[in-house]
Coordinates of N, CA and C in Angstrom, one line a residue:
M1 N -0.8 104.4 166.6 CA -0.5 103.6 165.5 C -1.0 103.8 164.3
I2 N -0.4 103.7 163.3 CA -1.0 103.9 162.0 C -1.3 102.3 161.4
L3 N -2.1 102.2 160.5 CA -2.6 100.7 159.9 C -2.7 101.0 158.4
L4 N -1.9 100.1 157.8 CA -2.0 100.5 156.8 C -2.1 98.8 155.6
P5 N -3.6 99.1 155.4 CA -3.9 98.0 154.2 C -2.8 97.8 153.1
A6 N -2.7 96.7 152.6 CA -2.2 96.4 151.6 C -2.7 95.6 150.4
I7 N -2.0 96.3 149.5 CA -2.2 95.7 148.0 C -1.1 94.9 147.4
D8 N -0.9 93.9 147.3 CA 0.6 93.3 146.4 C -0.1 93.0 145.0
L9 N 0.7 93.4 144.1 CA 0.4 93.2 142.8 C 1.0 92.3 142.1
K10 N 0.7 91.6 141.2 CA 1.3 90.3 140.4 C 0.4 90.4 139.2
D11 N 1.2 90.6 138.0 CA 0.7 91.1 136.6 C -0.6 92.0 136.7
G12 N -0.5 92.9 137.3 CA -1.5 94.0 137.4 C -2.7 93.8 138.3
A13 N -2.7 92.7 139.2 CA -4.1 92.0 139.7 C -3.4 92.2 141.3
C14 N -4.5 92.3 142.0 CA -4.3 92.0 143.7 C -4.4 90.8 144.0
V15 N -3.3 90.3 144.7 CA -3.1 88.9 144.9 C -2.6 88.7 146.8
R16 N -2.3 87.7 147.1 CA -1.9 87.1 148.3 C -1.1 85.8 148.3
L17 N 0.1 86.3 148.8 CA 0.9 84.7 148.9 C 0.6 83.9 150.2
Y18 N 1.1 82.8 150.4 CA 1.1 82.1 151.5 C 2.6 81.7 152.0
K19 N 3.2 82.4 153.0 CA 4.4 82.1 153.8 C 5.3 82.7 152.5
G20 N 5.3 83.6 151.7 CA 6.1 84.2 150.5 C 6.2 83.5 149.7
S21 N 5.5 82.4 149.2 CA 5.4 81.3 147.9 C 5.0 81.9 146.7
F22 N 5.6 81.8 145.7 CA 4.8 82.6 144.7 C 4.1 81.4 144.0
D23 N 4.2 80.0 144.3 CA 3.2 79.3 144.0 C 2.2 78.8 145.1
T24 N 2.0 79.7 145.6 CA 0.4 80.1 146.3 C -0.2 81.3 145.9
V25 N 0.1 81.8 144.9 CA -0.6 83.3 144.3 C -1.9 82.8 144.3
E26 N -2.6 84.2 144.8 CA -4.1 83.7 144.9 C -4.7 85.3 144.7
Q27 N -5.4 85.3 143.8 CA -6.1 86.6 143.7 C -7.3 87.0 144.6
V28 N -7.1 88.2 145.1 CA -8.1 88.4 146.0 C -8.8 89.8 145.8
A29 N -8.5 90.1 144.6 CA -9.5 91.6 143.9 C -9.1 91.6 142.7
A30 N -10.2 92.4 141.8 CA -10.1 92.4 140.5 C -9.3 93.8 140.0
D31 N -9.6 94.6 140.7 CA -9.0 96.0 140.2 C -8.2 96.8 141.5
P32 N -6.8 96.9 141.4 CA -6.2 97.8 142.4 C -7.0 99.0 142.8
L33 N -7.5 99.6 141.7 CA -7.7 100.8 142.0 C -9.2 101.1 142.6
E34 N -9.9 100.3 142.7 CA -11.2 100.1 143.2 C -11.1 99.8 144.7
T35 N -10.1 98.8 144.8 CA -9.6 98.4 146.1 C -9.0 99.5 146.9
A36 N -8.2 100.2 146.4 CA -7.5 101.3 147.2 C -8.5 102.3 147.4
R37 N -9.5 102.6 146.6 CA -10.7 103.4 147.0 C -11.3 103.1 148.1
A38 N -11.7 101.8 148.4 CA -12.4 101.3 149.3 C -11.9 101.3 150.8
F39 N -10.4 101.1 150.5 CA -9.8 101.3 151.6 C -9.5 102.6 152.4
E40 N -9.6 103.5 151.1 CA -9.8 105.0 151.4 C -11.0 105.3 152.2
T41 N -12.2 105.1 151.4 CA -13.5 105.4 152.2 C -13.7 104.5 153.5
A42 N -13.0 103.6 153.8 CA -13.0 103.0 155.2 C -12.4 104.1 156.1
G43 N -11.4 105.1 155.5 CA -10.8 106.0 156.6 C -9.1 105.7 156.5
A44 N -8.8 104.9 155.5 CA -7.3 104.9 155.8 C -6.5 105.9 155.3
R45 N -5.4 106.2 156.1 CA -4.4 107.3 155.6 C -3.1 106.9 155.0
W46 N -2.7 105.7 155.2 CA -1.8 104.9 154.5 C -2.1 103.5 153.8
L47 N -1.1 103.8 152.7 CA -1.7 102.4 151.8 C -0.1 101.8 151.5
H48 N -0.2 100.3 151.7 CA 1.2 99.6 151.5 C 1.0 98.8 150.2
M49 N 2.0 99.1 149.1 CA 1.9 98.5 148.2 C 3.2 97.4 147.6
V50 N 3.1 96.7 147.2 CA 4.0 95.7 147.0 C 4.1 95.3 145.3
D51 N 4.9 95.4 144.9 CA 5.3 95.1 143.3 C 6.1 93.4 143.5
L52 N 5.4 92.7 143.5 CA 5.7 91.2 143.7 C 6.8 90.7 142.5
D53 N 6.0 91.2 141.4 CA 6.7 90.8 140.0 C 8.6 91.5 140.0
G54 N 8.0 93.1 140.6 CA 9.7 93.6 140.6 C 10.7 93.1 141.9
A55 N 10.3 92.6 142.9 CA 10.6 92.3 143.8 C 11.5 90.9 143.3
K56 N 10.8 89.9 142.9 CA 11.7 88.9 142.0 C 12.1 89.1 140.8
D57 N 12.1 90.2 140.0 CA 12.9 90.5 138.9 C 13.8 91.6 139.2
G58 N 13.7 92.2 140.1 CA 15.0 93.0 140.3 C 14.6 94.5 139.8
R59 N 13.6 94.8 139.3 CA 12.8 96.2 138.7 C 11.7 96.1 138.6
P60 N 10.6 97.0 138.9 CA 9.3 97.2 138.7 C 8.9 96.9 137.7
Q61 N 7.6 96.2 137.9 CA 7.2 95.6 136.9 C 5.4 96.1 136.7
N62 N 4.8 96.6 137.7 CA 3.8 97.1 138.1 C 3.5 98.6 138.2
L63 N 4.5 99.4 138.4 CA 4.7 100.6 138.4 C 3.8 101.8 137.7
E64 N 3.2 101.4 136.7 CA 2.5 102.2 135.9 C 0.9 102.0 137.2
T65 N 0.6 100.7 137.3 CA -0.5 100.5 137.9 C -0.3 101.4 139.5
V66 N 0.7 100.9 140.1 CA 0.9 101.8 141.4 C 0.6 103.3 141.1
L67 N 1.1 104.0 140.2 CA 1.0 105.5 139.9 C -0.3 105.8 139.8
A68 N -1.1 104.9 139.0 CA -2.4 105.1 138.6 C -3.2 105.4 140.3
V69 N -2.9 104.2 141.0 CA -3.7 104.3 142.1 C -3.0 105.7 143.0
V70 N -2.0 105.8 143.2 CA -1.3 107.0 143.6 C -2.1 108.1 143.3
S71 N -2.5 108.3 142.1 CA -3.0 109.7 141.4 C -4.5 110.0 141.8
A72 N -4.8 109.0 142.1 CA -6.4 108.3 142.3 C -7.1 108.8 143.7
V73 N -6.2 108.7 144.6 CA -6.6 108.4 146.1 C -5.5 109.6 146.8
S74 N -6.1 110.1 148.2 CA -5.4 110.8 148.9 C -4.5 110.1 150.0
M75 N -4.7 109.0 149.9 CA -3.8 108.3 151.0 C -2.4 108.3 150.7
Q76 N -1.2 108.2 151.8 CA -0.1 108.4 151.1 C 0.0 106.9 151.3
V77 N 1.2 106.5 150.3 CA 1.3 105.5 149.7 C 3.1 105.1 149.7
E78 N 3.0 104.1 150.5 CA 4.7 103.2 150.6 C 4.7 101.9 149.7
L79 N 6.0 102.0 148.8 CA 6.0 100.9 147.7 C 7.3 100.3 147.9
G80 N 7.1 98.9 147.7 CA 8.3 98.2 147.8 C 8.4 96.9 146.7
G81 N 9.5 96.6 146.2 CA 9.4 95.3 145.4 C 10.0 95.9 144.1
G82 N 11.6 95.2 144.1 CA 12.7 95.8 142.9 C 13.2 97.0 142.9
I83 N 13.1 97.9 143.9 CA 13.8 99.1 144.2 C 15.0 99.3 144.5
R84 N 16.2 98.9 143.6 CA 17.2 98.5 143.7 C 18.5 99.5 143.3
D85 N 18.0 100.6 142.8 CA 19.0 101.6 142.7 C 18.2 103.3 142.7
L86 N 19.0 104.2 142.7 CA 18.5 105.8 143.1 C 17.6 106.3 142.1
D87 N 18.0 105.8 140.7 CA 17.2 105.9 139.6 C 15.8 105.6 139.6
T88 N 15.7 104.5 140.1 CA 14.1 103.6 140.3 C 13.4 104.7 141.7
A89 N 14.2 104.4 142.7 CA 13.6 105.4 143.7 C 13.3 106.8 143.3
E90 N 13.8 107.5 143.1 CA 13.6 108.7 142.3 C 12.1 108.9 141.6
R91 N 12.1 107.6 140.7 CA 10.9 107.5 139.7 C 9.8 107.2 140.4
C92 N 9.8 106.5 141.4 CA 8.5 106.1 142.1 C 8.3 107.4 143.2
L93 N 9.4 108.1 143.7 CA 9.0 109.4 144.7 C 8.5 110.7 143.9
S94 N 8.9 110.6 142.4 CA 8.6 112.0 141.5 C 7.1 111.8 141.0
G95 N 6.8 110.2 141.3 CA 5.5 110.1 140.6 C 4.4 110.3 141.6
G96 N 4.8 110.3 142.9 CA 3.7 110.6 143.9 C 4.0 109.7 145.1
V97 N 4.6 108.7 145.0 CA 4.9 107.6 146.1 C 5.5 108.5 147.4
S98 N 4.7 108.2 148.6 CA 5.1 108.9 149.6 C 6.7 108.2 149.9
R99 N 6.7 107.0 150.2 CA 7.9 106.4 151.0 C 8.3 105.3 150.1
V100 N 9.7 104.9 149.6 CA 9.8 103.7 149.1 C 10.6 102.7 150.1
I101 N 10.5 101.3 149.9 CA 11.0 100.5 150.8 C 12.2 99.8 150.0
L102 N 13.3 99.8 150.5 CA 14.3 99.2 150.3 C 14.5 97.8 151.1
G103 N 14.6 96.6 150.2 CA 14.3 95.2 151.1 C 15.9 94.8 150.5
S104 N 15.8 93.8 149.5 CA 17.2 93.3 149.1 C 18.4 94.1 149.2
A105 N 18.1 95.5 148.7 CA 19.1 96.5 148.8 C 19.7 96.5 150.0
A106 N 19.2 96.7 150.9 CA 19.9 96.8 152.4 C 20.6 95.6 152.7
V107 N 20.7 94.6 152.2 CA 21.4 93.4 152.6 C 22.5 93.7 151.7
K108 N 22.4 93.9 150.3 CA 23.4 93.4 149.2 C 23.9 94.9 148.8
N109 N 23.2 95.6 148.9 CA 23.9 97.1 148.9 C 23.6 98.2 150.0
P110 N 24.0 98.3 151.0 CA 23.8 98.9 152.1 C 24.4 100.6 151.9
A111 N 25.2 100.5 151.0 CA 25.6 102.1 150.3 C 24.4 102.6 149.7
L112 N 23.6 102.0 149.3 CA 22.1 102.6 148.2 C 21.4 103.1 149.3
V113 N 21.1 102.6 150.5 CA 20.5 103.0 151.5 C 20.6 104.2 151.9
R114 N 22.1 104.3 152.4 CA 22.6 105.6 152.8 C 22.5 106.6 152.0
Q115 N 22.7 106.4 150.4 CA 22.7 107.3 149.2 C 21.0 107.9 149.3
A116 N 20.3 107.0 149.4 CA 18.8 107.4 149.5 C 18.4 107.9 150.3
L117 N 18.9 108.1 151.4 CA 18.7 108.7 152.9 C 19.2 110.1 152.3
A118 N 20.3 110.1 152.0 CA 20.9 111.5 151.6 C 20.1 112.5 150.6
A119 N 19.7 111.2 149.6 CA 19.1 112.0 148.7 C 17.7 112.4 148.9
F120 N 16.8 111.4 149.5 CA 15.6 111.8 149.5 C 15.3 112.3 150.9
G121 N 16.0 112.2 152.1 CA 15.3 112.3 153.6 C 14.8 111.2 154.1
P122 N 15.2 110.8 155.4 CA 14.8 109.5 155.8 C 13.0 109.3 156.2
E123 N 12.3 110.4 156.1 CA 11.2 110.1 156.0 C 10.2 109.5 154.7
R124 N 11.3 109.4 153.7 CA 10.6 108.9 152.2 C 11.6 107.9 152.3
V125 N 12.2 107.1 152.8 CA 12.9 106.1 152.8 C 12.7 104.9 153.9
A126 N 12.2 103.8 153.9 CA 11.9 102.8 154.9 C 13.0 101.3 154.4
V127 N 13.2 100.6 155.4 CA 13.6 99.3 154.9 C 12.9 98.1 155.2
G128 N 12.8 97.3 154.6 CA 11.8 96.3 154.5 C 12.7 94.7 155.1
I129 N 12.7 94.1 156.3 CA 13.4 93.3 156.8 C 12.1 92.1 156.7
D130 N 12.7 91.2 156.0 CA 11.7 89.8 155.8 C 12.7 88.7 156.2
A131 N 12.2 88.3 156.9 CA 12.8 87.0 157.8 C 12.5 85.7 158.0
R132 N 13.2 84.8 157.8 CA 12.7 83.3 157.9 C 13.6 82.7 159.3
D133 N 12.8 82.2 160.2 CA 14.1 81.6 161.2 C 15.0 82.6 161.9
G134 N 14.3 84.0 161.7 CA 15.5 84.7 162.2 C 16.3 85.5 161.1
M135 N 16.5 84.9 159.9 CA 17.8 85.3 158.8 C 16.8 85.8 157.8
V136 N 17.7 87.1 157.4 CA 16.8 87.8 156.4 C 17.0 87.2 154.8
S137 N 15.8 87.3 154.5 CA 15.7 86.9 152.9 C 15.7 87.6 152.1
V138 N 16.3 87.7 151.0 CA 16.1 88.7 149.7 C 15.7 88.0 148.4
E139 N 15.7 88.8 147.1 CA 15.1 88.6 146.0 C 13.8 88.0 146.1
G140 N 12.8 88.9 146.8 CA 11.6 88.4 146.8 C 11.2 87.3 147.8
W141 N 12.1 86.8 148.5 CA 12.0 86.0 149.4 C 12.8 84.6 148.7
L142 N 12.8 84.8 147.6 CA 13.3 83.5 147.1 C 14.7 82.9 147.8
D143 N 15.5 83.9 148.3 CA 17.1 83.6 148.4 C 17.0 83.8 150.3
S144 N 17.8 83.1 151.0 CA 18.2 83.2 152.2 C 19.6 84.1 152.5
S145 N 19.6 85.0 153.4 CA 21.2 85.3 153.6 C 21.5 84.7 155.0
E146 N 22.8 85.0 155.0 CA 23.2 84.9 156.6 C 23.4 85.9 157.5
V147 N 22.5 87.0 157.2 CA 22.5 87.8 158.2 C 20.9 87.8 159.2
H148 N 21.5 87.9 160.2 CA 20.5 88.2 161.3 C 19.6 89.4 161.3
F149 N 18.2 89.1 161.5 CA 17.4 90.2 161.3 C 17.5 91.5 162.2
L150 N 18.0 91.1 163.7 CA 18.4 92.2 164.5 C 19.8 93.2 164.1
D151 N 20.8 92.0 163.7 CA 22.2 92.7 163.1 C 21.7 93.6 162.1
L152 N 20.6 93.5 160.9 CA 20.5 94.4 160.0 C 19.6 95.5 160.4
A153 N 18.9 95.5 161.2 CA 17.9 96.3 161.9 C 19.2 97.7 162.6
R154 N 20.1 97.1 163.4 CA 20.9 97.7 164.3 C 22.0 98.6 163.0
E155 N 22.4 97.9 162.2 CA 23.1 98.3 161.1 C 22.3 99.3 160.0
M156 N 21.1 99.2 160.0 CA 20.4 100.2 159.1 C 19.9 101.5 160.2
E157 N 19.8 101.3 161.4 CA 19.8 102.5 162.1 C 20.9 103.4 162.4
K158 N 22.0 102.4 162.4 CA 23.6 103.3 162.3 C 23.5 104.4 161.3
A159 N 22.7 103.6 160.1 CA 22.9 104.2 158.6 C 22.2 105.5 158.6
G160 N 21.4 105.7 159.8 CA 20.6 106.6 159.6 C 19.0 106.3 158.9
V161 N 18.5 105.0 158.9 CA 17.0 104.7 158.6 C 16.3 105.0 159.7
R162 N 14.9 105.3 159.6 CA 14.0 105.7 160.9 C 12.8 104.8 160.8
T163 N 12.7 104.2 159.8 CA 11.3 103.3 159.5 C 11.6 102.0 159.2
V164 N 11.6 101.0 159.6 CA 11.6 99.5 159.2 C 10.1 98.6 159.3
I165 N 10.3 98.0 158.3 CA 9.2 97.3 158.3 C 9.7 95.7 158.5
F166 N 9.2 95.1 159.6 CA 9.5 93.8 159.9 C 8.2 92.8 159.3
T167 N 8.7 91.9 158.5 CA 7.9 90.9 158.4 C 8.4 88.9 158.8
D168 N 7.9 88.7 159.4 CA 8.1 87.4 159.4 C 7.2 86.4 158.2
I169 N 8.4 85.9 157.4 CA 7.8 85.1 156.1 C 7.0 83.9 156.6
A170 N 7.1 83.3 157.6 CA 6.4 82.0 158.0 C 5.2 82.2 158.6
K171 N 4.8 83.6 158.9 CA 3.6 84.2 159.5 C 2.9 84.7 158.3
D172 N 3.6 85.4 157.1 CA 2.6 86.1 155.9 C 1.4 85.3 155.5
G173 N 0.3 85.9 155.3 CA -0.7 85.3 154.8 C -1.1 84.0 155.6
T174 N -0.9 83.6 156.8 CA -1.6 82.6 157.5 C -2.3 83.0 158.3
L175 N -2.9 84.0 158.5 CA -3.9 84.0 159.6 C -3.6 83.7 161.1
E176 N -2.6 83.6 161.3 CA -2.1 83.0 162.7 C -1.7 83.9 163.6
G177 N -1.5 85.2 163.4 CA -1.1 86.0 164.3 C 0.3 86.4 163.9
P178 N 0.8 87.7 164.3 CA 2.1 88.2 164.0 C 3.3 87.2 165.0
N179 N 4.8 87.5 164.5 CA 5.3 87.1 165.5 C 6.0 88.2 166.4
F180 N 5.0 88.4 167.7 CA 5.1 89.1 169.1 C 6.6 89.2 169.4
E181 N 7.0 87.8 169.5 CA 8.4 87.8 170.0 C 9.7 88.3 169.3
E182 N 9.6 88.0 168.1 CA 10.7 88.6 167.5 C 10.3 90.4 167.1
L183 N 9.1 90.8 167.1 CA 8.8 92.2 167.1 C 9.3 92.7 168.3
A184 N 9.1 92.1 169.5 CA 9.3 92.9 170.8 C 10.8 93.0 170.6
Q185 N 11.7 91.7 170.3 CA 13.3 92.0 170.3 C 13.8 93.0 169.3
L186 N 12.9 93.4 168.4 CA 13.3 94.5 167.3 C 13.0 95.6 168.2
Q187 N 11.8 95.9 168.6 CA 11.5 97.1 169.7 C 12.6 97.3 170.6
Q188 N 13.3 96.5 170.9 CA 14.4 96.7 172.4 C 15.5 97.0 171.4
A189 N 15.6 96.2 170.4 CA 17.0 96.7 169.7 C 17.4 97.6 169.2
V190 N 16.3 98.5 168.8 CA 16.6 99.7 167.9 C 15.4 100.6 168.3
G191 N 16.0 101.9 167.6 CA 14.8 103.0 168.4 C 14.2 103.5 166.7
C192 N 14.5 102.5 165.8 CA 13.4 103.0 164.4 C 11.8 102.8 164.6
Q193 N 11.3 103.3 164.0 CA 9.6 103.3 163.8 C 9.5 101.7 163.3
V194 N 8.9 100.9 163.9 CA 8.9 99.5 163.6 C 7.5 99.3 162.7
I195 N 7.3 99.1 161.7 CA 6.0 98.6 161.3 C 6.3 96.9 160.9
A196 N 5.1 96.3 161.7 CA 4.8 95.0 161.9 C 3.8 94.7 160.2
S197 N 4.3 93.5 159.9 CA 3.6 92.9 158.6 C 3.6 91.5 159.0
G198 N 2.6 90.5 158.6 CA 2.8 89.5 158.4 C 1.6 88.4 159.5
G199 N 0.8 88.0 159.0 CA 0.1 87.3 160.1 C -1.2 87.8 161.1
I200 N -1.4 89.5 160.8 CA -2.7 89.6 161.4 C -3.9 89.3 161.1
A201 N -4.6 88.8 161.9 CA -6.0 87.9 161.7 C -7.5 88.8 162.2
G202 N -6.9 89.3 163.3 CA -8.1 89.9 163.7 C -7.9 90.9 164.7
I203 N -8.9 91.6 165.1 CA -8.8 93.0 165.9 C -7.8 92.7 167.0
G204 N -7.9 91.4 167.6 CA -7.1 91.2 168.8 C -5.6 91.4 168.2
D205 N -5.3 90.9 167.5 CA -3.8 91.1 166.9 C -3.6 92.5 166.8
V206 N -4.6 93.3 166.4 CA -4.1 94.8 166.2 C -3.9 95.5 167.7
A207 N -4.8 95.0 168.3 CA -4.9 95.4 169.8 C -3.6 94.9 170.5
A208 N -3.2 93.8 170.1 CA -2.0 93.4 170.8 C -0.8 94.3 170.5
L209 N -0.6 94.5 168.9 CA 0.3 95.3 168.2 C 0.3 96.7 169.0
K210 N -0.7 97.0 169.1 CA -0.8 98.7 169.7 C -0.1 98.7 170.9
K211 N -0.7 97.5 172.0 CA -0.3 97.3 173.4 C 1.6 97.3 173.2
L212 N 1.9 96.6 171.7 CA 3.4 96.2 171.8 C 4.2 97.7 171.9
G213 N 3.5 98.6 171.1 CA 4.1 100.0 171.1 C 4.4 100.1 169.4
V214 N 4.3 99.4 168.8 CA 4.6 99.6 167.3 C 4.1 100.5 166.5
Y215 N 5.0 101.3 165.7 CA 4.8 102.7 164.8 C 3.4 102.1 164.0
G216 N 3.3 100.7 163.3 CA 2.4 100.8 162.5 C 2.3 99.3 162.4
A217 N 1.3 98.9 161.6 CA 1.1 97.5 161.3 C 0.2 97.4 159.8
I218 N 0.6 96.4 159.0 CA 0.2 96.1 157.8 C -0.7 95.1 157.6
C219 N -1.9 95.3 157.2 CA -3.1 94.4 157.5 C -3.3 94.0 155.7
G220 N -3.4 92.5 155.3 CA -3.9 92.2 154.0 C -4.7 91.3 154.2
K221 N -4.5 89.8 154.2 CA -5.3 88.8 153.4 C -6.5 89.1 154.7
S222 N -6.1 89.7 155.8 CA -7.3 89.6 157.1 C -8.6 90.7 156.4
L223 N -8.5 91.2 155.8 CA -8.8 92.6 155.2 C -9.8 91.6 153.8
Y224 N -9.1 91.2 153.1 CA -9.8 90.3 152.1 C -10.2 89.1 152.3
K225 N -10.1 88.3 153.6 CA -10.8 87.0 153.9 C -12.2 87.8 154.7
G226 N -12.2 88.9 155.1 CA -12.9 89.3 156.1 C -12.9 89.3 157.7
T227 N -11.9 88.4 158.2 CA -11.4 88.4 159.3 C -11.1 89.7 160.2
L228 N -11.0 90.7 159.7 CA -10.7 92.0 160.2 C -11.5 93.0 159.4
D229 N -12.0 93.8 160.1 CA -13.2 94.9 160.0 C -12.1 96.2 159.9
L230 N -11.8 96.6 158.8 CA -10.7 98.0 158.5 C -11.1 98.9 159.6
K231 N -12.5 99.3 159.2 CA -13.0 100.7 159.9 C -12.5 100.4 161.9
E232 N -13.2 99.2 162.0 CA -13.0 98.7 163.6 C -11.3 98.9 164.1
A233 N -10.9 98.4 162.9 CA -9.3 98.4 163.2 C -8.8 99.9 162.9
L234 N -9.2 100.8 162.3 CA -8.4 102.2 161.9 C -9.1 102.7 163.4
T235 N -10.3 102.5 163.8 CA -10.6 103.2 164.9 C -9.7 102.7 166.3
L236 N -9.3 101.4 166.5 CA -8.7 101.2 167.9 C -7.5 101.7 167.5
A237 N -6.8 101.8 166.4 CA -5.3 102.0 166.3 C -5.0 103.7 166.2
K238 N -6.6 104.4 166.1 CA -6.2 105.8 166.3 C -6.4 106.1 168.0
E239 N -7.0 105.1 168.4 CA -7.2 105.9 170.0 C -5.8 105.9 170.8
E240 N -6.0 106.9 171.7 CA -5.0 107.6 172.3 C -4.3 106.3 173.6
S241 N -5.2 105.6 173.7 CA -4.8 104.4 174.8 C -5.8 103.0 174.8
Y242 N -5.3 102.1 175.4 CA -6.0 100.6 174.7 C -5.9 100.1 176.0
A243 N -7.1 99.9 176.6 CA -6.9 98.9 178.3 C -7.0 97.4 177.5
G244 N -6.4 96.8 177.3 CA -6.6 95.3 176.8 C -5.8 94.5 177.5

């Protein structure tokens, strides 16, 4: 299992939200670059970055900061937030981002997902499925759709998507543990690589996700609040097996 520490950007700063609400923005670190370097020093091979302003506005607003991080570290970086067309995706990927995450576009413009897969390959395109009460949310979690998360996942798999990032918005930033039930349903519904996001509090959650068999897990608030030790979590994630 891969473990991806997270950096969410708003106005160029590292922040966290609580249950996806922009009214709860909390700055958790002063410098994204220093934060990324600390994650790399701890042993992380992947970094998950989200442009929150971009997700809200529909186009990247913190790309300069993201690309500065990309050029300064050797970690592979995946980026989501405001990537709604091929030109933007190409700009991110040509700047050194390893994988772009299409979220709202997967619901509103599934043709874009297919175009991106054809243009860049499935290893460089992931789909972010953010759900509240089982229904997919879009536009930076501000709007709800009438699409069930499992239906969207199945549609994306048929389109050729190999990697899905699933977030239960009600768990995000809560440190209350992931939504294991919906993650298990997703694992059974599709053959995609599933990355779990939202709610991870401590090493027990990492162990449980590993046991569930997900491809990856994103850790954010737990790292900033000190409830999860990144080195310990990385060691557990890399173990061939876990008896727990």
